[in-house]
Coordinates of C-alpha atoms in Angstrom, one line a residue:
X1 CA -23.4 -4.8 5.8
X2 CA -24.6 -5.1 9.6
X3 CA -22.0 -4.0 12.0
X4 CA -22.4 -7.2 13.2
X5 CA -21.1 -8.8 9.7
X6 CA -18.7 -6.0 9.9
X7 CA -16.9 -6.9 13.2
X8 CA -17.3 -10.8 12.5
X9 CA -14.0 -11.4 10.4
X10 CA -11.7 -8.4 12.3
X11 CA -9.2 -11.6 13.9
X12 CA -8.8 -12.2 10.4
X13 CA -9.0 -9.0 8.9
X14 CA -7.0 -6.1 6.8
X15 CA -7.4 -2.9 5.9
X16 CA -9.1 -4.4 2.4
X17 CA -11.7 -7.0 4.2
X18 CA -15.3 -6.6 5.3
X19 CA -14.5 -3.2 7.5
X20 CA -14.5 -1.8 4.3
X21 CA -18.3 -1.3 5.2
X22 CA -17.2 1.0 7.7
X23 CA -17.1 4.0 6.2
X24 CA -18.7 6.1 8.3
X25 CA -16.5 5.1 11.3
X26 CA -14.8 7.6 13.9
X27 CA -11.4 6.7 14.4
X28 CA -9.6 8.0 17.4
X29 CA -6.0 7.0 16.3
X30 CA -5.5 8.7 13.3
X31 CA -3.1 11.4 12.5
X32 CA 0.2 12.2 13.1
X33 CA 2.1 10.7 16.3
X34 CA 4.5 12.4 17.4
X35 CA 7.6 9.5 16.7
X36 CA 10.9 9.8 16.4
X37 CA 13.4 7.1 14.8
X38 CA 16.1 5.6 16.9
X39 CA 17.9 2.8 17.0
X40 CA 17.4 -0.5 19.4
X41 CA 19.4 -3.2 20.5
X42 CA 18.2 -7.3 20.0
X43 CA 19.9 -8.4 23.1
X44 CA 16.9 -10.0 24.1
X45 CA 17.2 -12.4 21.6
X46 CA 18.3 -15.7 23.0
X47 CA 18.1 -19.7 22.2
X48 CA 15.2 -21.6 21.8
X49 CA 12.9 -22.6 25.1
X50 CA 14.1 -19.2 26.6
X51 CA 12.4 -16.2 27.9
X52 CA 13.2 -13.2 25.8
X53 CA 13.0 -9.1 25.8
X54 CA 10.0 -6.9 24.7
X55 CA 12.2 -4.2 22.7
X56 CA 9.4 -1.0 22.0
X57 CA 10.6 1.2 18.9
X58 CA 8.8 4.4 17.8
X59 CA 9.3 5.8 14.1
X60 CA 9.4 8.6 11.5
X61 CA 7.6 8.5 7.8
X62 CA 9.9 6.3 5.2
X63 CA 11.7 8.3 3.1
X64 CA 13.5 7.4 0.5
X65 CA 13.5 4.2 0.4
X66 CA 13.6 1.8 -2.6
X67 CA 10.6 0.4 -3.7
X68 CA 9.7 -2.4 -5.7
X69 CA 8.3 -1.6 -9.2
X70 CA 4.7 -2.2 -9.3
X71 CA 3.9 -4.5 -12.7
X72 CA 0.2 -4.3 -13.9
X73 CA 1.3 -8.0 -14.8
X74 CA 2.4 -8.9 -12.2
X75 CA 6.3 -10.6 -11.8
X76 CA 6.3 -14.5 -12.0
X77 CA 3.1 -17.8 -11.9
X78 CA 3.2 -20.6 -10.9
X79 CA 0.7 -23.5 -11.5
X80 CA -0.5 -24.7 -8.2
X81 CA -3.7 -27.4 -8.4
X82 CA -4.5 -26.2 -11.3
X83 CA -4.3 -22.3 -10.9
X84 CA -2.2 -19.5 -11.7
X85 CA -0.8 -18.2 -8.5
X86 CA 1.7 -15.3 -8.6
X87 CA 4.6 -14.7 -6.7
X88 CA 7.6 -12.3 -6.4
X89 CA 11.1 -13.1 -5.9
X90 CA 14.1 -11.5 -5.6
X91 CA 18.0 -11.4 -4.1
X92 CA 20.7 -14.2 -3.4
X93 CA 20.9 -16.0 -0.1
X94 CA 19.3 -17.6 2.8
X95 CA 15.5 -17.3 2.1
X96 CA 12.7 -15.7 3.9
X97 CA 8.6 -16.4 2.3
X98 CA 6.2 -12.9 3.0
X99 CA 2.5 -13.3 3.3
X100 CA 0.0 -10.5 2.9
X101 CA -2.9 -10.4 4.8
X102 CA -6.9 -10.4 3.5
X103 CA -7.7 -8.3 -0.1
X104 CA -3.9 -7.3 -0.3
X105 CA -0.9 -9.0 -2.2
X106 CA 2.6 -9.4 -2.5
X107 CA 2.7 -5.5 -3.6
X108 CA 1.8 -4.9 0.1
X109 CA 5.4 -5.6 1.4
X110 CA 7.0 -3.1 -1.1
X111 CA 9.4 -1.6 1.1
X112 CA 10.0 -4.7 2.5
X113 CA 11.8 -6.7 -0.6
X114 CA 14.2 -4.6 -2.1
X115 CA 16.1 -3.9 1.4
X116 CA 15.6 -7.8 2.7
X117 CA 16.2 -9.0 -1.0
X118 CA 20.1 -7.3 -0.6
X119 CA 21.0 -9.9 2.1
X120 CA 18.4 -12.6 1.9
X121 CA 16.2 -14.9 -1.4
X122 CA 13.4 -12.8 -0.7
X123 CA 10.0 -14.0 -2.1
X124 CA 6.6 -12.9 -1.9
X125 CA 3.5 -14.9 -2.5
X126 CA -0.3 -14.0 -3.4
X127 CA -2.8 -16.2 -1.9
X128 CA -4.7 -18.1 -4.3
X129 CA -8.4 -15.8 -3.8
X130 CA -5.7 -12.6 -3.2
X131 CA -3.5 -10.5 -5.2
X132 CA -2.7 -11.3 -9.0
X133 CA -3.6 -15.3 -8.4
X134 CA -6.1 -16.7 -9.6
X135 CA -9.9 -15.9 -8.0
X136 CA -9.9 -19.3 -8.2
X137 CA -14.3 -20.9 -7.2
X138 CA -13.2 -23.1 -4.4
X139 CA -14.0 -23.5 -0.4
X140 CA -12.0 -20.9 1.1
X141 CA -10.6 -22.7 4.6
X142 CA -7.4 -21.7 6.3
X143 CA -6.1 -25.0 5.1
X144 CA -6.4 -24.0 1.4
X145 CA -3.6 -21.1 2.1
X146 CA -1.4 -23.6 4.3
X147 CA -1.3 -25.8 1.5
X148 CA -0.2 -23.6 -0.9
X149 CA 2.8 -22.2 1.3
X150 CA 3.5 -25.7 2.4
X151 CA 3.4 -26.6 -1.5
X152 CA 5.1 -23.4 -2.3
X153 CA 8.1 -24.6 -0.3
X154 CA 8.7 -27.3 -1.6
X155 CA 8.2 -26.2 -5.2
X156 CA 9.2 -23.2 -5.7
X157 CA 11.5 -22.7 -2.8
X158 CA 12.9 -26.2 -2.5
X159 CA 15.1 -25.4 0.8
X160 CA 14.8 -24.4 4.6
X161 CA 13.0 -20.7 5.0
X162 CA 11.5 -18.2 7.3
X163 CA 8.3 -17.5 6.9
X164 CA 6.6 -13.5 7.6
X165 CA 3.2 -13.0 7.9
X166 CA 0.6 -10.0 8.3
X167 CA -2.7 -10.1 9.4
X168 CA -4.5 -13.1 7.5
X169 CA -0.6 -13.7 6.4
X170 CA 0.9 -14.5 9.4
X171 CA -2.0 -17.1 11.1
X172 CA -1.0 -18.7 7.5
X173 CA 2.7 -18.3 8.4
X174 CA 2.0 -20.1 11.8
X175 CA -0.1 -22.9 10.3
X176 CA 2.5 -23.7 7.6
X177 CA 5.3 -23.9 10.1
X178 CA 3.5 -26.0 12.0
X179 CA 3.1 -29.1 9.3
X180 CA 6.6 -28.4 7.9
X181 CA 8.5 -28.2 11.7
X182 CA 12.2 -28.9 9.7
X183 CA 11.8 -26.3 6.8
X184 CA 10.6 -23.9 8.6
X185 CA 13.8 -22.3 10.9
X186 CA 11.4 -19.2 11.8
X187 CA 8.2 -17.0 11.5
X188 CA 7.7 -13.4 12.2
X189 CA 3.8 -12.2 13.1
X190 CA 2.6 -8.6 12.2
X191 CA -0.5 -8.3 14.0
X192 CA -1.9 -11.9 12.4
X193 CA -4.8 -12.7 13.0
X194 CA -5.8 -16.2 14.7
X195 CA -7.5 -16.2 18.1
X196 CA -7.6 -18.5 21.1
X197 CA -9.8 -20.5 22.1
X198 CA -11.2 -24.2 22.9
X199 CA -12.0 -26.1 19.5
X200 CA -12.9 -28.8 21.8
X201 CA -15.6 -27.1 23.9
X202 CA -17.7 -26.0 20.5
X203 CA -21.0 -27.3 20.8
X204 CA -22.1 -30.0 18.8
X205 CA -24.2 -29.2 15.7
X206 CA -27.9 -30.2 15.7
X207 CA -29.2 -32.2 12.7
X208 CA -31.2 -29.5 10.1
X209 CA -34.9 -29.5 9.8
X210 CA -36.9 -29.6 6.3
X211 CA -37.2 -25.9 7.4
X212 CA -34.3 -24.8 7.7
X213 CA -32.7 -27.0 4.7
X214 CA -35.3 -26.1 2.9
X215 CA -36.6 -23.1 3.0
X216 CA -34.7 -21.1 5.9
X217 CA -30.9 -21.7 4.6
X218 CA -31.9 -20.3 0.5
X219 CA -33.3 -17.7 2.3
X220 CA -30.4 -16.8 4.2
X221 CA -28.3 -16.9 1.6
X222 CA -30.3 -15.8 -1.0
X223 CA -30.3 -12.6 1.7
X224 CA -26.0 -13.0 2.4
X225 CA -25.8 -12.5 -1.7
X226 CA -27.8 -9.3 -2.2
X227 CA -26.2 -7.6 1.0
X228 CA -22.6 -9.3 0.1
X229 CA -22.3 -8.0 -3.5
X230 CA -23.9 -4.4 -2.4
X231 CA -21.0 -4.7 0.2
X232 CA -18.4 -5.8 -2.2
X233 CA -19.3 -3.3 -4.8
X234 CA -19.0 -0.2 -2.2
X235 CA -15.8 -1.5 -0.3
X236 CA -13.7 -1.9 -3.7
X237 CA -14.2 1.9 -4.8
X238 CA -10.7 4.2 -4.4
X239 CA -12.5 6.1 -2.5
X240 CA -13.3 4.2 0.1
X241 CA -9.8 1.7 0.0
X242 CA -8.3 4.8 0.8
X243 CA -10.7 5.4 3.9
X244 CA -10.3 2.4 5.8
X245 CA -6.1 2.2 5.3
X246 CA -6.0 5.8 6.6
X247 CA -8.0 4.9 9.3
X248 CA -5.2 2.0 10.1
X249 CA -1.9 3.8 9.1
X250 CA -1.4 6.0 12.0
X251 CA 0.5 8.1 9.5
X252 CA -1.2 8.0 6.4
X253 CA 1.9 9.3 4.0
X254 CA 2.7 6.1 1.9
X255 CA -1.4 5.2 1.3
X256 CA -1.0 6.5 -2.7
X257 CA -1.7 5.9 -5.8
X258 CA 0.5 2.7 -5.2
X259 CA -1.2 1.1 -2.5
X260 CA -4.7 1.6 -3.3
X261 CA -3.8 0.6 -7.6
X262 CA -2.5 -2.8 -5.5
X263 CA -6.0 -3.8 -4.1
X264 CA -8.3 -2.0 -7.1
X265 CA -7.5 -4.2 -9.3
X266 CA -7.3 -8.0 -8.5
X267 CA -10.8 -6.5 -6.9
X268 CA -11.8 -5.8 -10.8
X269 CA -11.2 -9.8 -11.8
X270 CA -15.0 -11.3 -12.9
X271 CA -14.5 -14.0 -10.3
X272 CA -13.6 -11.4 -7.2
X273 CA -17.3 -10.9 -6.3
X274 CA -18.2 -15.0 -5.8
X275 CA -14.9 -15.6 -4.3
X276 CA -15.1 -12.2 -1.5
X277 CA -19.1 -13.9 -1.2
X278 CA -17.4 -17.2 -0.2
X279 CA -14.4 -15.9 1.8
X280 CA -17.2 -13.7 4.1
X281 CA -19.7 -17.5 4.3
X282 CA -17.9 -20.1 4.6
X283 CA -14.1 -19.1 5.9
X284 CA -14.7 -16.5 8.1
X285 CA -17.9 -17.7 10.1
X286 CA -16.1 -20.8 10.5
X287 CA -13.1 -19.2 12.0
X288 CA -13.7 -20.3 15.7
X289 CA -12.5 -23.9 14.7
X290 CA -8.9 -22.4 14.2
X291 CA -7.3 -21.7 17.1
X292 CA -4.4 -20.4 18.4
X293 CA -3.4 -22.9 21.0
X294 CA -3.3 -25.8 19.2
X295 CA -1.0 -24.7 16.6
X296 CA 1.5 -22.8 18.9
X297 CA 1.4 -25.7 20.5
X298 CA 2.7 -28.1 17.6
X299 CA 5.6 -25.3 16.7
X300 CA 9.0 -25.5 17.2
X301 CA 10.8 -22.4 16.1
X302 CA 11.9 -19.0 16.6
X303 CA 8.3 -17.1 16.9
X304 CA 9.8 -13.0 16.6
X305 CA 5.9 -10.6 16.8
X306 CA 6.4 -7.1 15.2
X307 CA 3.6 -5.2 16.5
X308 CA 2.2 -2.1 15.7
X309 CA 0.8 -1.3 19.0
X310 CA -2.2 1.9 18.1
X311 CA -3.8 -0.9 15.1
X312 CA -7.1 -1.0 16.0
X313 CA -8.3 -4.3 15.4
X314 CA -5.5 -6.2 16.6
X315 CA -3.9 -4.7 19.5
X316 CA -1.1 -5.3 21.4
X317 CA -2.4 -7.6 24.2
X318 CA -3.0 -10.3 21.9
X319 CA 1.2 -10.3 21.4
X320 CA 1.7 -10.5 25.2
X321 CA -0.9 -13.4 24.9
X322 CA 1.2 -15.1 22.3
X323 CA 4.5 -14.8 24.3
X324 CA 3.0 -16.3 26.8
X325 CA 2.4 -19.6 25.4
X326 CA 5.1 -19.7 23.5
X327 CA 8.3 -18.5 25.4
X328 CA 10.3 -18.4 22.7
X329 CA 9.2 -15.4 21.1
X330 CA 10.5 -11.9 20.3
X331 CA 8.3 -9.3 20.6
X332 CA 9.8 -5.4 19.2
X333 CA 6.9 -2.7 19.8
X334 CA 5.8 -0.4 17.0
X335 CA 3.9 2.7 16.6
X336 CA 2.5 1.8 13.5
X337 CA -0.7 0.6 13.0
X338 CA -2.0 -2.8 11.5
X339 CA 0.3 -2.8 8.9
X340 CA 3.6 -1.6 10.1
X341 CA 5.6 -3.1 7.4
X342 CA 4.2 -0.7 4.9
X343 CA 3.4 1.7 7.7
X344 CA 7.1 2.4 8.9
X345 CA 8.9 -0.4 6.6
X346 CA 12.5 1.4 8.0
X347 CA 12.0 0.1 11.9
X348 CA 10.4 -3.8 10.5
X349 CA 13.5 -3.9 8.3
X350 CA 16.2 -3.0 10.4
X351 CA 14.0 -5.3 13.1
X352 CA 13.5 -8.6 10.9
X353 CA 17.4 -8.4 9.9
X354 CA 18.3 -8.6 13.5
X355 CA 16.7 -11.0 14.5
X356 CA 17.2 -12.9 10.6
X357 CA 21.0 -12.9 11.3
X358 CA 21.4 -13.3 15.4
X359 CA 18.3 -16.5 14.8
X360 CA 17.8 -18.5 11.9
X361 CA 21.8 -17.8 9.7
X362 CA 24.2 -19.2 8.7
X363 CA 22.6 -22.6 8.8
X364 CA 25.9 -23.4 11.4
X365 CA 23.8 -21.2 13.3
X366 CA 20.8 -22.3 13.5
X367 CA 21.7 -26.0 14.8
X368 CA 23.7 -24.0 17.7
X369 CA 20.3 -22.6 18.4
X370 CA 19.1 -25.6 18.4
X371 CA 21.4 -27.1 20.9
X372 CA 21.3 -24.9 23.8

């Protein structure tokens, strides 16, 4: 896989996407950071439409946190459009729905679910094509995952909720929230995918010639299948997964057998290779038609950004750009990489719990916030 192929999905993929092909890539972010844990205040959280303060947080490696038990058979299943969808549900109270990134699963929220479930009813959903959900042979599109989350809220959650997403799951949370303005009371993004742009400026596609349609296009697809087949085989090897995870976890102490197993097991599914091919050639190649501009214009709920500032793929500049575009945003900067919820889960849990209690719960508080 060429470097250009590998970088095309940077805005969308987390550590187990196309970047798995870059085994030899140098990593100037790797190694322990000198992190000191401290508390932080949420004095900057205010009502809808107002500006909010940015808080900066640093942390030590997580120790002694309760962890979601790993179950090879999964937890709960829901049939959506004839496909088997996996999800975890724990706790009672206001619903919080967690959405993983590219190549991950509900188990990536292993340190967040138990803590959040002490005060909220927590759901962690496997997007179709990933994790323990069915590796369906469908045309993958951002709106497929949006529809899945929307229907999950309607059929399983059945009440207003907050959506929390990492990487690809962050963009999925945003477009679902934009579709359900009454049912989604807040969104939290952790190093979210998505890019700013203008879909109206995209050039119209020209009509294919016979040469392109019947000779060049089939040759291109055949080449892509061979190359991506090799890349997928290589990328699902445990050693490769461990290497790439360590390149985006600034402190790699949580890159363990649990995490690696939660990625390699779904990749062993007979349809996983074909799903990977469809994602790389159809979804990723069309990413420019999904812009944060259009989605944020439709959003009407509070937004929290829990951002790993040392992410080598999606840096803090994007968080600042989102806040500038959408003022009803709180930013918490974390000294972490692309997956802060698993790298510094103590601080992510603390930040999210503070924001939830101050912004979206209880219901009476929500009404007060929306009226101010």
